[in-house]
Tab-separated table of C-alpha atoms in Angstrom:
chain	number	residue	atom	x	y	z
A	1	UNK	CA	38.029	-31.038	-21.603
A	2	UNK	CA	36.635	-34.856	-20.548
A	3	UNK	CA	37.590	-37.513	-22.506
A	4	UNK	CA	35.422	-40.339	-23.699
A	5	UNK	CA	37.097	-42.852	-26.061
A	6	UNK	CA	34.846	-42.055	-28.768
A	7	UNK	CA	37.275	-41.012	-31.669
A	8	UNK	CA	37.067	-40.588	-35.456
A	9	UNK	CA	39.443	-42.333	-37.972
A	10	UNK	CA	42.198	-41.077	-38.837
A	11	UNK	CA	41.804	-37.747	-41.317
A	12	UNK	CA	44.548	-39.678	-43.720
A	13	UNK	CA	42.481	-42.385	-44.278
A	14	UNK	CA	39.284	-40.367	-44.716
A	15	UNK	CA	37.887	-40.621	-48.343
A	16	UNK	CA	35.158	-38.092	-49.705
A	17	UNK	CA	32.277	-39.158	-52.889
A	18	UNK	CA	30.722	-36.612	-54.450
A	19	UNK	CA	26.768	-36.385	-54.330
A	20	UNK	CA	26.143	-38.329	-57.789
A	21	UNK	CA	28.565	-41.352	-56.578
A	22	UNK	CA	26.792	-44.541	-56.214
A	23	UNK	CA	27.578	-44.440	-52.404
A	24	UNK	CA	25.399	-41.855	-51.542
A	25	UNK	CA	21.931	-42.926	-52.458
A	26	UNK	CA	19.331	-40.347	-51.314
A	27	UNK	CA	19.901	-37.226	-49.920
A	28	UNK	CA	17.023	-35.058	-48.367
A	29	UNK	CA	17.644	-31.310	-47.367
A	30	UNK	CA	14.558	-28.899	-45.835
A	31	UNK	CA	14.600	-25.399	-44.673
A	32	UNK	CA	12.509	-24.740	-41.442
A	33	UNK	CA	10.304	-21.441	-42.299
A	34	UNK	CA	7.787	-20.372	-44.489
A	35	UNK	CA	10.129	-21.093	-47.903
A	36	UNK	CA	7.813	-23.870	-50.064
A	37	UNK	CA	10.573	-23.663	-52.489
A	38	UNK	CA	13.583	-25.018	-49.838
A	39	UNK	CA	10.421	-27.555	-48.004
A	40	UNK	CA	10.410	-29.741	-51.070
A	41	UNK	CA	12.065	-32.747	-50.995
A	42	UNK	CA	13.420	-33.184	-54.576
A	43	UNK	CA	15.893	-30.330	-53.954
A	44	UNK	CA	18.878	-30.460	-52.267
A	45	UNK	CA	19.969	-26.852	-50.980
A	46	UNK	CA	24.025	-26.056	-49.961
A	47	UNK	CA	23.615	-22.094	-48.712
A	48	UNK	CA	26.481	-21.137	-46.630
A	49	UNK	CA	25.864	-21.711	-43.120
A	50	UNK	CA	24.201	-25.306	-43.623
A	51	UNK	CA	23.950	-27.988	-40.963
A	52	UNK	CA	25.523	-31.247	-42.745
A	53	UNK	CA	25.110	-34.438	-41.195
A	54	UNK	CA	27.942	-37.013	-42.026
A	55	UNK	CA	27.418	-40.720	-41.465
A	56	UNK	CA	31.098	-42.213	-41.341
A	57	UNK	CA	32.308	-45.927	-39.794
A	58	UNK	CA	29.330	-45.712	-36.856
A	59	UNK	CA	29.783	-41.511	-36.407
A	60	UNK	CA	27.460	-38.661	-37.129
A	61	UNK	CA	29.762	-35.343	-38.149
A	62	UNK	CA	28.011	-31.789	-36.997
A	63	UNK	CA	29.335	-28.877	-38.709
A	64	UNK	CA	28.489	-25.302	-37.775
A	65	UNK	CA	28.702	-21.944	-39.138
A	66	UNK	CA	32.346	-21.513	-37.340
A	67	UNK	CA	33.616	-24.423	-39.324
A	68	UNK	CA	33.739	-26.597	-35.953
A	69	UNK	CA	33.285	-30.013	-36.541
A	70	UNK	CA	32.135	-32.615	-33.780
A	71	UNK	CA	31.702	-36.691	-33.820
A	72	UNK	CA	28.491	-38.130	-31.975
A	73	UNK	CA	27.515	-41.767	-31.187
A	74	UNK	CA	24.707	-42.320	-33.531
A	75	UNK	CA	22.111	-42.873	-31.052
A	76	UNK	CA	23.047	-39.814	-29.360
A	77	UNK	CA	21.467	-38.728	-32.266
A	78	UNK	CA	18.766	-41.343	-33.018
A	79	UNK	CA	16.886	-41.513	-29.344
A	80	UNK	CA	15.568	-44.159	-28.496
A	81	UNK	CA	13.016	-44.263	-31.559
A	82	UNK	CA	15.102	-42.876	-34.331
A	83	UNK	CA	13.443	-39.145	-34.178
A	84	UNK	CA	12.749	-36.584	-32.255
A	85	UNK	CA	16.383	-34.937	-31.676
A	86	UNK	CA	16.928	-31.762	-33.426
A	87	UNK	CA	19.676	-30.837	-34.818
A	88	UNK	CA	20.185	-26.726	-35.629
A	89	UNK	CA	17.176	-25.388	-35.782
A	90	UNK	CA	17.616	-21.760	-36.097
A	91	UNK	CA	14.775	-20.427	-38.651
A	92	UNK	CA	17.302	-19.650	-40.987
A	93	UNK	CA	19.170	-22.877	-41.021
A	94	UNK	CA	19.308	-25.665	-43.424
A	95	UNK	CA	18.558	-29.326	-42.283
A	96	UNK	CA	20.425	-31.846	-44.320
A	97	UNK	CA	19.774	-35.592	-44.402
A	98	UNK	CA	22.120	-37.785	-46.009
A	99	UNK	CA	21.574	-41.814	-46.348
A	100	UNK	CA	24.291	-43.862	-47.391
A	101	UNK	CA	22.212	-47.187	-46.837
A	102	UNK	CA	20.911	-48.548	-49.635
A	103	UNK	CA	17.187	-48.220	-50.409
A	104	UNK	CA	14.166	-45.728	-50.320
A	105	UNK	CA	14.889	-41.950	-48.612
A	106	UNK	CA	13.370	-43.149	-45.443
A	107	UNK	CA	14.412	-46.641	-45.050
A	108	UNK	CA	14.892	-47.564	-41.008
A	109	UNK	CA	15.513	-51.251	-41.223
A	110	UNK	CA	17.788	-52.033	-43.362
A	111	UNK	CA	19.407	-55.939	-43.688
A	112	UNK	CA	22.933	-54.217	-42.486
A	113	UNK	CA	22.880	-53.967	-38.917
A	114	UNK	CA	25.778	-51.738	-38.691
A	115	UNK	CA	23.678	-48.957	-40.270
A	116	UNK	CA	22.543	-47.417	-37.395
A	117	UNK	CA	21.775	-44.160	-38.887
A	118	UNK	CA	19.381	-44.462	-42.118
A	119	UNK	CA	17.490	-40.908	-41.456
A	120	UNK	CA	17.535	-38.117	-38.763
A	121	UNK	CA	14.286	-36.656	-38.160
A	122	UNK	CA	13.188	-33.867	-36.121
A	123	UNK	CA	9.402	-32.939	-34.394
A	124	UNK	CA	8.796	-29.804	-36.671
A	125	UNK	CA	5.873	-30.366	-38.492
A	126	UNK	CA	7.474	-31.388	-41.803
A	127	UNK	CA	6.007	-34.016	-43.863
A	128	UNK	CA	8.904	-35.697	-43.982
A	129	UNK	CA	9.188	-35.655	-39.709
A	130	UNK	CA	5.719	-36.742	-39.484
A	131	UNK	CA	5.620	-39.652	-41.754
A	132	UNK	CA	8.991	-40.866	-40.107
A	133	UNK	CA	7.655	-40.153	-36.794
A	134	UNK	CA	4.264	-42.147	-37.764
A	135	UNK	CA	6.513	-45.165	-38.975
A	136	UNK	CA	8.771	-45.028	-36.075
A	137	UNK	CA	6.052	-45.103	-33.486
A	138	UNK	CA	4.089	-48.251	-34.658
A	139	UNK	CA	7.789	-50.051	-35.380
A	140	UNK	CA	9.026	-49.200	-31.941
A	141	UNK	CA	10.108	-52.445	-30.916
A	142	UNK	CA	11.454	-53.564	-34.205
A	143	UNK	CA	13.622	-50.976	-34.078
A	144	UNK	CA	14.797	-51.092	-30.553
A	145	UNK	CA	16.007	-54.474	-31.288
A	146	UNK	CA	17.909	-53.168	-34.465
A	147	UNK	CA	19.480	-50.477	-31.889
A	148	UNK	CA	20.268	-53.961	-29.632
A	149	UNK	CA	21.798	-55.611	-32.604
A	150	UNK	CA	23.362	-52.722	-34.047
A	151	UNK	CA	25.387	-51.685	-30.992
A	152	UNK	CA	26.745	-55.534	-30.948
A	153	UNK	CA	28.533	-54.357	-34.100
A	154	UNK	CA	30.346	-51.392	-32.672
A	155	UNK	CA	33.975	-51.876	-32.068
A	156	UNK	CA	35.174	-52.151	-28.469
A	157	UNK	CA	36.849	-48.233	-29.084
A	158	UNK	CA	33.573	-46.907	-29.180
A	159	UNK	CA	32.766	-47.578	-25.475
A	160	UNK	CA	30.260	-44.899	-24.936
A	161	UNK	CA	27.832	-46.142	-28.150
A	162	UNK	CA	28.017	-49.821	-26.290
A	163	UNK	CA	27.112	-48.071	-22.869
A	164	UNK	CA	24.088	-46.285	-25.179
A	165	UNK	CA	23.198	-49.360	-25.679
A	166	UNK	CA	21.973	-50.249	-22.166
A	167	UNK	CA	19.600	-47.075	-22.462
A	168	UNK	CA	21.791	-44.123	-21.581
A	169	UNK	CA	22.603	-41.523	-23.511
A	170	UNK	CA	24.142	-38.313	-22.870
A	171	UNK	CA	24.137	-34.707	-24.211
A	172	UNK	CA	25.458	-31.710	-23.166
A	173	UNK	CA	23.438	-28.369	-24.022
A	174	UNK	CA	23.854	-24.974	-23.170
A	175	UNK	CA	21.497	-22.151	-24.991
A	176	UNK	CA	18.244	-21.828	-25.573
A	177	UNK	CA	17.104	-25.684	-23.526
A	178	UNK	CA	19.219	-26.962	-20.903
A	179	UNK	CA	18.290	-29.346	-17.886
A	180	UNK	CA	20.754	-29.103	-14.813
A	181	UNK	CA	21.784	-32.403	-13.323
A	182	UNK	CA	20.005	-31.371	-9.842
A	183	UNK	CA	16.829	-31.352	-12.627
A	184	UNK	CA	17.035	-34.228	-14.247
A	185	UNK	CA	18.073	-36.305	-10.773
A	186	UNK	CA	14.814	-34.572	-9.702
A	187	UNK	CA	12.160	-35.322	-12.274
A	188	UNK	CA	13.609	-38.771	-12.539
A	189	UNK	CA	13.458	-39.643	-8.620
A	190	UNK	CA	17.338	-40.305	-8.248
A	191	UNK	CA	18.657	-38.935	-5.552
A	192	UNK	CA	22.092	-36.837	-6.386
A	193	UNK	CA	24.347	-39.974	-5.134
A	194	UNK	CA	21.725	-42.221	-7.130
A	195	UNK	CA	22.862	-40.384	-10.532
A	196	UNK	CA	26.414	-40.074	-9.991
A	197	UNK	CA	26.416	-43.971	-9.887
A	198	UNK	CA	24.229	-43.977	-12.802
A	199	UNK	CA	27.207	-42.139	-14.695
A	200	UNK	CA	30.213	-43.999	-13.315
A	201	UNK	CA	28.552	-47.358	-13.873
A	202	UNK	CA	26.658	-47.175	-17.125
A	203	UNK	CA	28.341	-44.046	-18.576
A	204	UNK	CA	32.121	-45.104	-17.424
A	205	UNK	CA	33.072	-41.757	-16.582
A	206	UNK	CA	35.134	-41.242	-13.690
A	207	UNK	CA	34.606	-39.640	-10.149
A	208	UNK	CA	36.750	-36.219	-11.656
A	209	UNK	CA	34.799	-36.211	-14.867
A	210	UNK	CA	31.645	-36.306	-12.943
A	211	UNK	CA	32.432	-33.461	-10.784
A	212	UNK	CA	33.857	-31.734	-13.886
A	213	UNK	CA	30.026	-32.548	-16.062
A	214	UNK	CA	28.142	-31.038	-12.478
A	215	UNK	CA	30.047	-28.014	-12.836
A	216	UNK	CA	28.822	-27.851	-16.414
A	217	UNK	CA	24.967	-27.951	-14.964
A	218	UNK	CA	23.701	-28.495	-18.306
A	219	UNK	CA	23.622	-32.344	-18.142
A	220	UNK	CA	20.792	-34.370	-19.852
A	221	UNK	CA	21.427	-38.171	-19.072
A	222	UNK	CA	17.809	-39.531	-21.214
A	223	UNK	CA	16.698	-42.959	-20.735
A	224	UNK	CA	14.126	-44.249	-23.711
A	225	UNK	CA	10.983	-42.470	-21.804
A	226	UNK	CA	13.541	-39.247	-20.415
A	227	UNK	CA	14.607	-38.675	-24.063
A	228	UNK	CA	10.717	-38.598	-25.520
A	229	UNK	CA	9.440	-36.232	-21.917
A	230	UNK	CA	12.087	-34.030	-22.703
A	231	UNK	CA	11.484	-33.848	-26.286
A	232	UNK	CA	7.816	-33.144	-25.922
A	233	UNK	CA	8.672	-30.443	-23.121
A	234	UNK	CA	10.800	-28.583	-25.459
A	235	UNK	CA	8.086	-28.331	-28.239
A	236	UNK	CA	5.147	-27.251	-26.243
A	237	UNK	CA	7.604	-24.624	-25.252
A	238	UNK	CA	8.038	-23.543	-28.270
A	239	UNK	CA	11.973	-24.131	-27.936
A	240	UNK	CA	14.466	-25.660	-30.223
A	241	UNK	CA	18.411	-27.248	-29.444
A	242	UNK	CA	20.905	-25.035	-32.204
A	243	UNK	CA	23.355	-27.014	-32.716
A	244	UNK	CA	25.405	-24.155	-33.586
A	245	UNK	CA	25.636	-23.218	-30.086
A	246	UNK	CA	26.055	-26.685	-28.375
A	247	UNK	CA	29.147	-27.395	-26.468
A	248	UNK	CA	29.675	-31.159	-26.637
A	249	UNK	CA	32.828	-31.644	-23.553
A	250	UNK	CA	32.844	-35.260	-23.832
A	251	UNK	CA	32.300	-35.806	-27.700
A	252	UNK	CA	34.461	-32.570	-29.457
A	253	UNK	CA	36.552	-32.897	-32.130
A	254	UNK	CA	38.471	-29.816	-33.854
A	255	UNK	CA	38.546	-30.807	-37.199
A	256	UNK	CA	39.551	-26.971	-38.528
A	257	UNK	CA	37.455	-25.662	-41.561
A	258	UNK	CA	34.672	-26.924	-42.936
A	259	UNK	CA	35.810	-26.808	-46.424
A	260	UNK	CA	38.411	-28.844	-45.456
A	261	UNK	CA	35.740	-31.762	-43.870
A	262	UNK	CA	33.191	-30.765	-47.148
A	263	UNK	CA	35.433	-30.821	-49.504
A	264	UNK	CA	35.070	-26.998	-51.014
A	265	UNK	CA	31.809	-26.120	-52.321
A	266	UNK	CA	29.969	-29.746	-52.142
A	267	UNK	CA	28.067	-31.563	-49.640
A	268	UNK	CA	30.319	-34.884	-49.530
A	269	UNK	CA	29.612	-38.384	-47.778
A	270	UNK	CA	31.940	-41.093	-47.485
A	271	UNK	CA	31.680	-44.667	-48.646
A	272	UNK	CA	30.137	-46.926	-45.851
């Protein structure tokens, strides 16, 4: 497996609030499907098998139905405008949103710059997704200087979110959507010697880890106008990224059972 220094804190120092503690102060979940009941915002659904998003110290937490538990940079997540990525999207699955910034459900700019993450949005035609995705669009460049600002406050262990910050970011994909690096080298007129600088100078990974990501053949390196293409691509196919399925080399983190992360039978965030 690669290794990127991108590492959560320590599990002993971890500390769980429940959903009613003043730390978590709006929490948004949606089914995608026909369900009006599960589309409205006001109610917060925890069926087994839900997707739970996890802000904690600068790290977005995915959870599948296997109980696997991964961290991601959060503009590995975010894009380059703060929507568009999807995250398990299987008609059956749950999307949960949880904000531990202060202020309104769909706050973006918030007077902390170390929030990086107020919302996660995705391109299905949700209300929610649409009025984010309308906001986010005509604040673009207020928010990519928040991104700027933000990643000054990431400590120096989290060396791939500082590297996001010069507009790379990475994600491996296998499933349902995947782009080989040949691909992406391709559509983005690099030749292969082009990207494999691109990686070992902007990305930091090494001249073995490179090789090692090739053989994978599922790399998506996305600059700000790569991340958006490939976005749009996806949903005129009529595709979606499940999470569940993902394989994330560089960025995976065992963490065992998700009770153990969720704390038994509640959706749980952790005080910012």
């Amino acid at each position: 497996m690669l290794q990127i220094p991108v590492a959560p804190a320590p599990r002993s120092s971890t500390r769980y609030e429940p959903l009613d503690s003043p730390a978590v102060s709006s929490i948004v979940a949606y089914r995608f499907g026909s369900s009006e009941e599960a589309n409205r915002p006001d109610r917060v659904l925890r069926p087994p098998g839900a997707a739970i998003m996890l802000l904690r110290r600068g790290l977005v937490y995915g959870h599948d139905r296997s109980g696997r538990c991964w961290p991601m940079p959060p503009v590995a997540l975010l894009g380059p405008r703060a929507c568009g990525h999807v995250w398990g999207t299987a008609p059956e699955t749950e999307f949960v949103l949880i904000n531990l910034a202060p202020g309104a459900a769909w706050r973006l700019f918030g007077a902390d710059p170390g929030n990086l993450v107020d919302q996660l949005v995705t391109f299905a035609d949700h209300p929610l997704a649409l009025l984010l995705r309308q906001h986010v669009d005509a604040s673009a460049p207020q928010l990519d200087a928040l991104l700027r600002r933000s990643m000054a406050t990431i400590s120096a262990r989290d060396q791939l979110a500082a590297r996001q910050a010069a507009g790379v970011v990475q994600t491996f994909h296998h499933g349902g959507y995947g782009t080989t690096v040949q691909h992406y080298a391709a559509r983005m007129g690099l030749s292969m010697r082009s990207l494999q600088r691109l990686l070992r100078e902007q990305v930091g990974l090494s001249p073995k880890q490179i090789l090692a990501v090739e053989r994978i053949r599922q790399l998506v390196v996305l600059t700000a106008d790569g991340w958006r293409r490939s976005i749009a691509e996806l949903a005129q196919a009529g595709g979606y990224f499940d999470q569940s399925h993902l394989r994330y080399e560089l960025l995976a983190h065992d963490f065992g059972h998700a009770e153990e992360l969720l704390g038994g039978d509640h959706i749980v965030g952790q005080r910012p």
